[in-house]
Coordinates of C-alpha atoms in Angstrom, one line a residue:
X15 CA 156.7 91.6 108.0
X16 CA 159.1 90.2 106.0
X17 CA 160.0 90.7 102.3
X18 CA 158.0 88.1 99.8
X19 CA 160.5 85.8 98.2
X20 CA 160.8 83.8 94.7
X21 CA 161.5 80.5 96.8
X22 CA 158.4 78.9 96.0
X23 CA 158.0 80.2 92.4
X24 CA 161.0 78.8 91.4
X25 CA 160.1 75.3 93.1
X26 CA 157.5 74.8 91.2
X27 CA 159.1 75.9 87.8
X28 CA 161.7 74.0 88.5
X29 CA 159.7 71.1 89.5
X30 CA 159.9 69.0 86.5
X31 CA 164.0 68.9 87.0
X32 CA 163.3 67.1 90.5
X33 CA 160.8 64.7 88.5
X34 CA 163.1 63.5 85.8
X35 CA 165.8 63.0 88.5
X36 CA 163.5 60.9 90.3
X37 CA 162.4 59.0 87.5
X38 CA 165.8 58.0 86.8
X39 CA 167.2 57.3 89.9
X40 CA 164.0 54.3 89.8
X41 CA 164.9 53.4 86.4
X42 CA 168.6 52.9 86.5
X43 CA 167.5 51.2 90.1
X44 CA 169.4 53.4 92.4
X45 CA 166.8 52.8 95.3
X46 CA 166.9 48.8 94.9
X47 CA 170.8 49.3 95.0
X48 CA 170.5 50.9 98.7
X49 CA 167.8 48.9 99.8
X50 CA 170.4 46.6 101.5
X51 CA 172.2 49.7 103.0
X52 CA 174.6 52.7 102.5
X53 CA 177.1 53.1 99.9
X54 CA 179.1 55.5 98.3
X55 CA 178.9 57.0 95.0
X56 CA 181.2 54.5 93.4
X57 CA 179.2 51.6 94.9
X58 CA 175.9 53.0 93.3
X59 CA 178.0 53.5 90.0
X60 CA 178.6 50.1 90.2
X61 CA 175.5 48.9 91.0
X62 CA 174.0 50.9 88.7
X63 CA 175.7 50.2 85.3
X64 CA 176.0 54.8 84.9
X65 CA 179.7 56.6 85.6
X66 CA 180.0 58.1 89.0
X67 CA 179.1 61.6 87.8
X68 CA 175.7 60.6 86.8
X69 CA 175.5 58.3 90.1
X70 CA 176.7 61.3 92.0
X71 CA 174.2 63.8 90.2
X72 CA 171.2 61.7 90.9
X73 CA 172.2 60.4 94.5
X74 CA 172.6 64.1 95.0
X75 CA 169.0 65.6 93.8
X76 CA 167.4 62.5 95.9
X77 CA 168.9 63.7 99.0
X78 CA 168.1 67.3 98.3
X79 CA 164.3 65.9 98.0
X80 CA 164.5 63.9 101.3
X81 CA 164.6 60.5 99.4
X82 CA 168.2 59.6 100.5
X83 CA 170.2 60.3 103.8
X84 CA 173.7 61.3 103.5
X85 CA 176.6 61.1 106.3
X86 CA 180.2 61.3 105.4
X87 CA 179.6 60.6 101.8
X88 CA 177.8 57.6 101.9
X89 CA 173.6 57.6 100.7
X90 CA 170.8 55.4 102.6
X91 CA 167.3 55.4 101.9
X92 CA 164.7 58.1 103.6
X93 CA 162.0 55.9 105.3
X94 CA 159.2 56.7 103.1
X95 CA 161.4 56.0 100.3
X96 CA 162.6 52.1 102.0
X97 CA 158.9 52.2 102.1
X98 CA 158.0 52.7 98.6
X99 CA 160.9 52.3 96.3
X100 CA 163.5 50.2 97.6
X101 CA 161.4 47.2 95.8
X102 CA 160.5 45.3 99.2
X103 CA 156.7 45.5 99.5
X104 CA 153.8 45.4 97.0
X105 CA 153.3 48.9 96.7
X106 CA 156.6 49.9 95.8
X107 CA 156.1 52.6 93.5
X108 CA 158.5 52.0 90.6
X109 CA 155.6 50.9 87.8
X110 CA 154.0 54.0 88.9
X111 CA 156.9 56.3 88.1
X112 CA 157.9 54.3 84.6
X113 CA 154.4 54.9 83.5
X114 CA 154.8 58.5 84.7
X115 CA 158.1 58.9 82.9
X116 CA 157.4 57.1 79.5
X117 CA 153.9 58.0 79.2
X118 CA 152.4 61.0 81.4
X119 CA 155.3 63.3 81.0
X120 CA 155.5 63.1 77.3
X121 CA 151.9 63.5 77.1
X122 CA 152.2 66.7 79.2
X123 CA 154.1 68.2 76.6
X124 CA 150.8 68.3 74.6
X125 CA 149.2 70.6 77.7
X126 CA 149.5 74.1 76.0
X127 CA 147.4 72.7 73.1
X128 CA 145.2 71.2 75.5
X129 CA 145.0 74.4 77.6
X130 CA 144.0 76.6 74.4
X131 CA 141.5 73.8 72.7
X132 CA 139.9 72.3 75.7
X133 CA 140.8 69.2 74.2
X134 CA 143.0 66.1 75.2
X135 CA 145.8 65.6 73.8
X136 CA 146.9 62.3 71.5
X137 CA 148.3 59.3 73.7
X138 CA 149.4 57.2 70.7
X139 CA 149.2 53.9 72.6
X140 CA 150.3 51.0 71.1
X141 CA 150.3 47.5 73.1
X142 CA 153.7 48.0 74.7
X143 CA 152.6 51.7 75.9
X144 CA 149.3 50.5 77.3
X145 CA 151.3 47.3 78.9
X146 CA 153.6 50.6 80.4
X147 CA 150.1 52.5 81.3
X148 CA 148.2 50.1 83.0
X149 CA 150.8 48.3 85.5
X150 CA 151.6 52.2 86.4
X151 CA 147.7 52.5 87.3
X152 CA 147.4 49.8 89.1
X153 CA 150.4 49.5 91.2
X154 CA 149.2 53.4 92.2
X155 CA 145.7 51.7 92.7
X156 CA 147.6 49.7 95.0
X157 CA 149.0 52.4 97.1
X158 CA 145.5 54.2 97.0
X159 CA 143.8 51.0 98.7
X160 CA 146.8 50.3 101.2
X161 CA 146.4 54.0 102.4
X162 CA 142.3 53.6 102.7
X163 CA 142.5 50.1 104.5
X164 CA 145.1 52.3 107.2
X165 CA 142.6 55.0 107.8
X166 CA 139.4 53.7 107.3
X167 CA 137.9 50.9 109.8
X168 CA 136.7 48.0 107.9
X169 CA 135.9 45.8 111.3
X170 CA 132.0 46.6 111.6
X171 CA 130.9 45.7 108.2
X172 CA 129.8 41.9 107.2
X173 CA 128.6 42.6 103.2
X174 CA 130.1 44.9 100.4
X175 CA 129.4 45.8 96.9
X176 CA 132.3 46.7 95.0
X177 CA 130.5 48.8 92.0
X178 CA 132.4 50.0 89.0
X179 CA 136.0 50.3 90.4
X180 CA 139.1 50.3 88.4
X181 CA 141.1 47.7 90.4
X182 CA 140.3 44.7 93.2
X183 CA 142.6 46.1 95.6
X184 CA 140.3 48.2 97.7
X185 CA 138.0 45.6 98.3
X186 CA 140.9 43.1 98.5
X187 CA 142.3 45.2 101.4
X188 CA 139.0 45.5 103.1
X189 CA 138.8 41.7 103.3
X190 CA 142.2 41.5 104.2
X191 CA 141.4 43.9 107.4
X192 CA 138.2 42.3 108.4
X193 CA 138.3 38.1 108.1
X194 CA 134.4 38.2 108.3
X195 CA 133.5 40.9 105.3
X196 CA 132.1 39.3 101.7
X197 CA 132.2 41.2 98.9
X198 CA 130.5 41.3 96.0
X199 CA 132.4 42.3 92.5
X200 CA 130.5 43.9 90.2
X201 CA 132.6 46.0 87.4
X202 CA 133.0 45.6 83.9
X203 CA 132.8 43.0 82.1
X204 CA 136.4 43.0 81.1
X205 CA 137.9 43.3 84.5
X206 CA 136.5 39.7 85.0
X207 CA 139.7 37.8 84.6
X208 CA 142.0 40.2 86.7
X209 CA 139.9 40.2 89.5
X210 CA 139.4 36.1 89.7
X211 CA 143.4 36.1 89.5
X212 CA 143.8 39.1 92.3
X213 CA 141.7 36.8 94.7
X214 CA 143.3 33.7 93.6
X215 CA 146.7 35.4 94.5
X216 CA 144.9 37.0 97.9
X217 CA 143.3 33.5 98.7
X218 CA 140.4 35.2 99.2
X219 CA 137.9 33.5 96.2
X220 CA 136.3 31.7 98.9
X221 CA 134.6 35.4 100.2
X222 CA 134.0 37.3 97.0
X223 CA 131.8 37.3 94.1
X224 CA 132.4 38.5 90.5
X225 CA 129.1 39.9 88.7
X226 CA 130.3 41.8 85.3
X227 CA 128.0 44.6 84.6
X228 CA 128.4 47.8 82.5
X229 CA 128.7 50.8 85.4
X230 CA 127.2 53.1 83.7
X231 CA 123.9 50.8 83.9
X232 CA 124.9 47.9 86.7
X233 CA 122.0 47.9 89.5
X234 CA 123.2 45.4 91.7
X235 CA 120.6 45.5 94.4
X236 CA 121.1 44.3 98.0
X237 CA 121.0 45.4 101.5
X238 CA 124.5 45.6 101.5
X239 CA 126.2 47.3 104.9
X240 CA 128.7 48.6 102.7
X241 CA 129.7 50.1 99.4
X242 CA 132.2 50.5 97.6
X243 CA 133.0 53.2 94.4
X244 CA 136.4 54.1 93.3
X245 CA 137.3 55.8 90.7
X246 CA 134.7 55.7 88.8
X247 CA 133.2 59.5 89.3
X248 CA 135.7 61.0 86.8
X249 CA 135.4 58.5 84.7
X250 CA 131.5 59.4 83.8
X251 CA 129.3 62.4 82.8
X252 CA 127.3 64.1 85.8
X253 CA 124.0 62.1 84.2
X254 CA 126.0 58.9 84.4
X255 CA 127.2 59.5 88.2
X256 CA 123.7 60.5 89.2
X257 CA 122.6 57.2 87.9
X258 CA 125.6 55.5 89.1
X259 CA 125.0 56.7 93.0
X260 CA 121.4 55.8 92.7
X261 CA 121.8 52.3 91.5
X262 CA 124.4 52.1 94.6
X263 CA 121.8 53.4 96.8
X264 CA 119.2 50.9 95.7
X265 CA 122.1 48.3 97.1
X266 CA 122.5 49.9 100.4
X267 CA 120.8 48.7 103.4
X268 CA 119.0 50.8 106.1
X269 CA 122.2 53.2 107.0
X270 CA 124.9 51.6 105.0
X271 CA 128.1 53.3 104.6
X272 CA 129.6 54.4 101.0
X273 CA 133.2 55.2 100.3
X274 CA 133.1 57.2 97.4
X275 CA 136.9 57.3 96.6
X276 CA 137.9 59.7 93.7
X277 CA 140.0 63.0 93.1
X278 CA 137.8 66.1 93.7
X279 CA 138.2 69.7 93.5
X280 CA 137.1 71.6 96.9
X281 CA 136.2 74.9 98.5
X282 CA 138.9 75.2 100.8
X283 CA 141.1 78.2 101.3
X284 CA 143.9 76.4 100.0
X285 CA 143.3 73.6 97.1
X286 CA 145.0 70.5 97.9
X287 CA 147.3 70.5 95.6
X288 CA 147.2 66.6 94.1
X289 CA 143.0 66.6 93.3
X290 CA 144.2 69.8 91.2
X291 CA 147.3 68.6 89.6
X292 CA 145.6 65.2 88.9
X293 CA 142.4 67.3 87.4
X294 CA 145.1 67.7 84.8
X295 CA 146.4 64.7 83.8
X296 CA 142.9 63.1 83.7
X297 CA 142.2 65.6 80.7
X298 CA 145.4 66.0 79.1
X299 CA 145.5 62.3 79.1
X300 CA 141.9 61.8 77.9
X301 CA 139.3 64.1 79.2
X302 CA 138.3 62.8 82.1
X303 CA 137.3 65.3 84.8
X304 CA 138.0 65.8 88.5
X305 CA 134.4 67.0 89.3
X306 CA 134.1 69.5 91.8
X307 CA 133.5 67.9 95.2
X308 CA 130.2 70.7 96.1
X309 CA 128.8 69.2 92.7
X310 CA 129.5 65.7 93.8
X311 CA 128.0 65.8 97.4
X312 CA 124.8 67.2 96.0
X313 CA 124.7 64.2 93.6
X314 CA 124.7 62.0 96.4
X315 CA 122.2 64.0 98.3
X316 CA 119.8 63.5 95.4
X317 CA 120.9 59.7 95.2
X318 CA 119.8 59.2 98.9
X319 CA 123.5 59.7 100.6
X320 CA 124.7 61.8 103.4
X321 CA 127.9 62.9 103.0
X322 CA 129.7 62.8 106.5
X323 CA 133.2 62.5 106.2
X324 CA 136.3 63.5 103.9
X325 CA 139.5 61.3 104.0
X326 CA 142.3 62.7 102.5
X327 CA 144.7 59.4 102.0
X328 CA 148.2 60.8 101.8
X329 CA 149.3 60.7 98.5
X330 CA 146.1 59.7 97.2
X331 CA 142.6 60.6 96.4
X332 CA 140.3 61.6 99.0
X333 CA 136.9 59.0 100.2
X334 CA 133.6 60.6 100.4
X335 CA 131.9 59.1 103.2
X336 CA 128.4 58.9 103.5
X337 CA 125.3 57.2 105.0
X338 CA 122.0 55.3 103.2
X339 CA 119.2 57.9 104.4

C-alpha cells in the first residue's frame, strides 16, 4: 500500500490561489482574447491592457487548471472553457465569476465569524453590488437550466407549472425542447417584469402565462402533467416547503412528474462536493440552508410525491424527480 500523501490537502488550501487567478484571467478578458485562437504571451499582453509577466502568470495557472492548452509557447482555450468563457454563447460564465469575485469571496472572509455565531455574515449591498449579485445569479441560473434541458427529456409533457422559481430559464428551456409544452408562471410578484421580457426575448409569450403569487402561499391548482420548482427549497423554512410541495401537489395531475431542482446534502459515502460547498455560501451570504436531501424526500412523501430519480447536472444543483401518487 502506498504511503498517504499531502497532495490533496494542499489543493484545497491552496484552492482560493487557483480562484483569484481565474477570476482575473475573466476580468482582464484573457479568455475573450483567445476565443479567436492561439497566441503568445505578448499577444495576450496586448490584448489584455496587463505587462507580459502578469499575462504570463495568469495564462500559466489556467493551463495548470486545464482551462488553456499550451504547445510551443502559444495558449488556446480547453473546450469547456471555449464553451463557457470565451463569451460566445449565453451561458458564458463571466457574470457568474465577477459576482463571485466582487461579492462571494469578500463575503467569505466573514466565514470564521459565521462558523462560531451560526450567523450570516453582513453583505453591505448597495445598488451597484446587488446590480453585480444578481446578473452573477442568473447567468449561473442560466447554466443550471441549459444543463437540465440536456439531461432531462421534456418531449412527453403538454402543461407545466413553474412555481416559485428564481429565474424563467428552466421553463424557457423546457419550451425551447418541446414546441408543444405551455407553461404556466407563477412566482413572485416582483419577478413579473423579467419574465414577460425573458419570453419576449425567447419569442415564446405566445405559450406561457405569468400569475404573480407569494410562494410561500401560491396554490395554483391544475392538472398539470408537469411541475416545475427551482430553487426555492433553501430559500424557505421546512413548514414553508411542506406547504410549498403540497400546494404543487394540488396542481399535479393523476401521475405528473416534479423536478424539484435545488442543492441538497446526501447520504452517500462521499458528499458531492458542490451541494456542500454551496451549503456554505447560502448561509454565509444570508442564511439560507441546503436541506438535507433524506429530510426533503420525506417532505415530498407527505406532500403526495414519489421521489424516483436524482440528477446530478454537472456543475449544478441536483433535480429531485418524483411522481403525483
Amino acid at each position: 500500500m502506498a504511503a498517504p500523501t499531502p497532495d490533496r490537502i494542499v489543493d484545497i488550501a491552496i484552492g482560493y490561489m487557483g480562484a483569484k487567478q481565474l477570476f482575473a484571467a475573466s476580468r482582464i478578458g484573457l479568455f475573450r482574447a483567445l476565443a479567436d485562437g492561439p497566441q503568445t504571451v505578448a499577444e495576450i499582453a496586448g490584448a489584455t491592457g496587463v505587462s507580459e509577466q502578469m499575462a504570463r502568470i495568469l495564462a500559466d495557472a489556467m493551463n495548470a487548471q486545464g482551462l488553456l492548452d499550451r504547445a510551443d509557447g502559444r495558449y488556446s482555450l480547453a473546450d469547456d472553457a471555449a464553451a463557457f468563457l470565451g463569451g460566445q454563447s449565453t451561458t458564458d460564465l463571466a457574470p457568474f465569476l465577477t459576482f463571485l469575485n466582487e461579492i462571494s469571496y469578500g463575503h467569505w472572509l466573514q466565514f470564521d465569524a459565521t462558523v462560531d455565531t451560526t450567523k450570516p455574515g453582513d453583505l453591505q449591498m448597495d445598488d451597484a453590488r446587488w446590480a453585480t449579485f444578481m446578473a452573477g445569479v442568473m447567468r449561473y441560473n442560466a447554466l443550471h437550466a441549459s444543463m437540465l434541458a440536456r439531461e432531462f427529456d421534456f418531449a412527453p409533457y403538454k402543461s407545466m407549472v413553474d412555481l416559485g422559481g428564481l429565474s424563467p430559464e428552466f421553463a424557457i428551456g423546457a419550451m425551447r425542447a418541446n414546441p408543444d409544452l405551455a407553461v404556466r408562471f407563477v412566482f413572485a410578484p416582483m419577478a413579473t417584469q423579467g419574465i414577460t421580457d425573458a419570453l419576449v426575448a425567447a419569442g415564446l409569450a405566445d405559450r406561457a402565462t405569468i400569475e404573480p403569487a407569494e410562494t410561500e402561499s401560491a396554490a395554483p391548482g391544475g392538472e398539470h402533467d408537469i411541475v416545475m420548482v427551482n430553487h426555492v427549497v433553501h430559500r424557505f423554512t421546512p413548514e414553508q416547503n411542506r406547504k410549498i410541495l403540497a400546494n404543487a401537489r394540488a396542481a399535479a395531475g393523476p401521475g405528473a412528474t416534479l423536478l424539484l431542482l435545488d442543492f441538497f446534502l446526501d447520504d452517500d459515502e462521499r458528499q458531492r462536493p458542490i451541494d456542500a460547498l454551496h451549503a456554505g455560501e447560502y448561509f454565509v451570504i444570508d442564511g439560507t440552508i441546503v436541506y438535507p436531501e433524506a429530510e426533503v424526500r420525506a417532505w415530498l412523501e407527505e406532500a403526495g410525491w414519489r421521489p424516483r430519480d436524482v440528477l446530478a447536472l454537472p456543475g449544478s444543483p441536483r433535480v429531485l424527480v418524483a411522481h403525483a401518487v
